[in-house]
Amino acid sequence: MTSKQDLPNAPFDQSEDMSSNPSDSPTLGDVIALRLSRRDLVRGALAAGSVSSAISPMAIAAAPRPVQAQAASPEPSFNFPEVTAGVDEVHHVAAGYDAEVLIRWGDPVLPDSPAFDPTNPSGDAQERQFGYNSDFIGFIPLDDRSTQGLLVVNHEYTNDEIMYPGLQGKNRSERVSGLSEAHVRASMAAHGGSIIEIKRTGGRWTVVGGSRYARRITASTPMEITGPAAGHELLRTNADATGTRVLGMLNNCAGGVTPWGTWLTCEENFNFYFWGKETAKSSPHSEALDRYGILEDYYPWSRYEPRFDMAQEPNECHRFGWVVEIDPLNPTSTPKKRTALGRFKHEGAGNIVNKDGRFVVYQGDDQRFDYVYKFVTEGKVDLGNRAANADLLDAGTLYVARFDADGRGEWMPLVAANPKLSSFKDQGEILIHARLAADALGATKMDRPEDVEANPKTGKVYVMLTNNKERKTTGDNGIDAVNPRPENRFGHIVEITPDNGDHAAAGFTWDILVRCGDPAIAEVGATFNHATSKNGWFGMPDNCAIDADGRLWIATDGNNLKATGRTDGLYAMETGGALRGTSRLFFRCPVGAELCGPCFTPDLETLFVAIQHPGESEDTKAPATYEQPTTRWPDFVDDRPPRPSVVAITRKGGGKIGT
Ligand code: FEO
Ligand code: CA
Ligand code: CA
């Protein structure tokens, strides 16, 4: 999701791009001997062997330390003609590849879907059609050939101001004030997710009409709340005295697919849907509400749906901010909000089966100065018995990360037995207010943790940190070893190596893979490998994927015109050998859009990407309108307005992507 602070005329004071973390957990900003990566020391990029206390943390943070290519003929992991970076109204994919729209907002998902007609907004119609602003994409094969499968797709949020024609006003808030109940019902149905069956014939992917798996999940779909917090008093409402039943999921950003073929979909900026700033201030839970930003008053749903009014349902907001598990193979199954994984602004659910059989889910909490988490199940994955994993995610331990200046780190358990958490009433409250519990443990405040993915080939884990303009040079929100740049505009990527290759271990080492931004501008302090071309660098890493060959791909979310002078795109990133830190541009978006997904089929022959909010304008004086969107898609679609889409990328004539 684009940082709402950068969108026109929105009340952005509680977006994920802002901090809501007032805790005084150590940020090590005043630690003189900032930790240097082992590679920095090996390379001698700074004084070899040790850091003099005469070198200020600022000087270290600002110093550009490009990775040196060390071998004479390093072998790249990727092979494709690099796209030229830039800005225009169309997409660009590497030469030799096709990029075709698979499905767009408003296209049919269910068989009885009416034709797309944004002039006649309707919840009934929209809940049969593909939703808006897709983020996570997962592919669940139905055969062993990667040619037929289910695509599970999140619909994160809506840009109401550009979705519907005829809304009047010079900015978003004025236009949104004119939303009718029909608009709101349509927007609620445009949230959530879609399950579609797709197949590849003659090299082309199409949606299978009438599939028995086809399903829409919306902001109104009945769901179950499970795990340690289920039934907690903080989860009970007038409509649900049990605290176990909830309607819908909100702002589902990234996610994951489990080895047993379920979809993990993650509620991120759920705070935007609840109204009642004044009510929140006088609540007995005002500290927690403030920490979660439940003061937003952004989407005006409470006009027509009282549960989004804090005065009427003060606990409804506690029922969002979870990881939801959905079984796409059972279209009548009830989605389950898994409270054991904690409540925060979940970015994604990158996961891996640990060597002891337990299941580990890595999670970012996407807000400035928030944390990186992992969840380790109590039980083991049973790959031979799908049903045995049905409730695996209801028991286990949630941990939050502390990154130390010496390159070590610790996963700290958020458990009631911890004396530091004695002020929490029970484990349920620890999970519901996981941010507060993590504050109490002194977790490391990060520069907006987005996707976190584990590489099964190497055992290493990659953390996308998108940016943090509020990072200071000193103090509680000051730089530290793992967040080393003040006013971090372009983000960085951290690599975690679990002790002994054990993803359940408490200890780990860490390193910075790359500091992002333009390497040609010394003050930026970017550290891409010198082998990176002027097209290959990027800022604001967000979604990422590790393909079947263990290669890292990174999608950006970057307010791209102002910050980088290039549109968002998908980059192939070397993580090992002499080319480590080298990035190449594979695909780029039209201006105004953000790249999400990405998702590879197991045979690596197809890459699915999602194009979010085409038409969104960064120009607050002249924001996009339905009638005059900033983006046209001449090579995608021949109609207006631009519509968020899922795009299938394949190699002309077949073959693996990027080889
Ligand atoms: Fe929805 Fe953190 O991006
Ligand atoms: Ca994003
Ligand atoms: Ca994201």
mmCIF file of N, CA and C and ligand atoms in Angstrom, residues 1-2 135 156 253 347 450 542-543 557 594 596 612, ligand 2:
data_model
loop_
_atom_site.group_PDB
_atom_site.id
_atom_site.type_symbol
_atom_site.label_atom_id
_atom_site.label_comp_id
_atom_site.label_asym_id
_atom_site.label_seq_id
_atom_site.Cartn_x
_atom_site.Cartn_y
_atom_site.Cartn_z
ATOM 1 N N MET A 1 0.853 -1.178 0.000
ATOM 2 C CA MET A 1 0.000 0.000 0.000
ATOM 3 C C MET A 1 0.893 1.234 0.000
ATOM 4 N N THR A 2 0.639 2.137 -0.892
ATOM 5 C CA THR A 2 1.382 3.388 -0.888
ATOM 6 C C THR A 2 1.205 4.072 0.452
ATOM 7 N N ASP A 135 -2.892 -7.244 -3.788
ATOM 8 C CA ASP A 135 -1.527 -7.232 -3.253
ATOM 9 C C ASP A 135 -0.964 -8.648 -3.352
ATOM 10 N N GLU A 156 -6.596 -5.374 -1.212
ATOM 11 C CA GLU A 156 -6.160 -4.700 0.007
ATOM 12 C C GLU A 156 -7.073 -3.540 0.406
ATOM 13 N N CYS A 253 -2.923 -7.236 2.944
ATOM 14 C CA CYS A 253 -1.773 -6.783 2.156
ATOM 15 C C CYS A 253 -1.069 -7.990 1.545
ATOM 16 N N GLU A 347 2.061 -7.331 7.474
ATOM 17 C CA GLU A 347 2.386 -7.194 6.052
ATOM 18 C C GLU A 347 2.201 -8.524 5.328
ATOM 19 N N GLU A 450 8.278 -4.698 5.868
ATOM 20 C CA GLU A 450 7.291 -5.186 4.898
ATOM 21 C C GLU A 450 7.439 -6.705 4.804
ATOM 22 N N ASP A 542 9.395 -3.630 -0.980
ATOM 23 C CA ASP A 542 8.113 -3.895 -0.304
ATOM 24 C C ASP A 542 7.811 -5.393 -0.365
ATOM 25 N N ASN A 543 7.101 -5.825 -1.391
ATOM 26 C CA ASN A 543 6.866 -7.263 -1.523
ATOM 27 C C ASN A 543 8.134 -7.944 -2.039
ATOM 28 N N ASP A 557 7.516 -0.125 -3.758
ATOM 29 C CA ASP A 557 6.325 0.701 -3.508
ATOM 30 C C ASP A 557 6.824 2.079 -3.141
ATOM 31 N N GLU A 594 1.593 0.762 -8.428
ATOM 32 C CA GLU A 594 2.528 0.106 -7.516
ATOM 33 C C GLU A 594 2.554 -1.371 -7.878
ATOM 34 N N CYS A 596 2.782 -5.249 -7.015
ATOM 35 C CA CYS A 596 2.582 -6.186 -5.915
ATOM 36 C C CYS A 596 2.623 -7.607 -6.460
ATOM 37 N N GLN A 612 -1.314 -2.312 -8.575
ATOM 38 C CA GLN A 612 -2.213 -1.586 -7.666
ATOM 39 C C GLN A 612 -2.404 -0.159 -8.131
HETATM 40 CA CA CA B 2 2.834 -1.833 -1.051
#
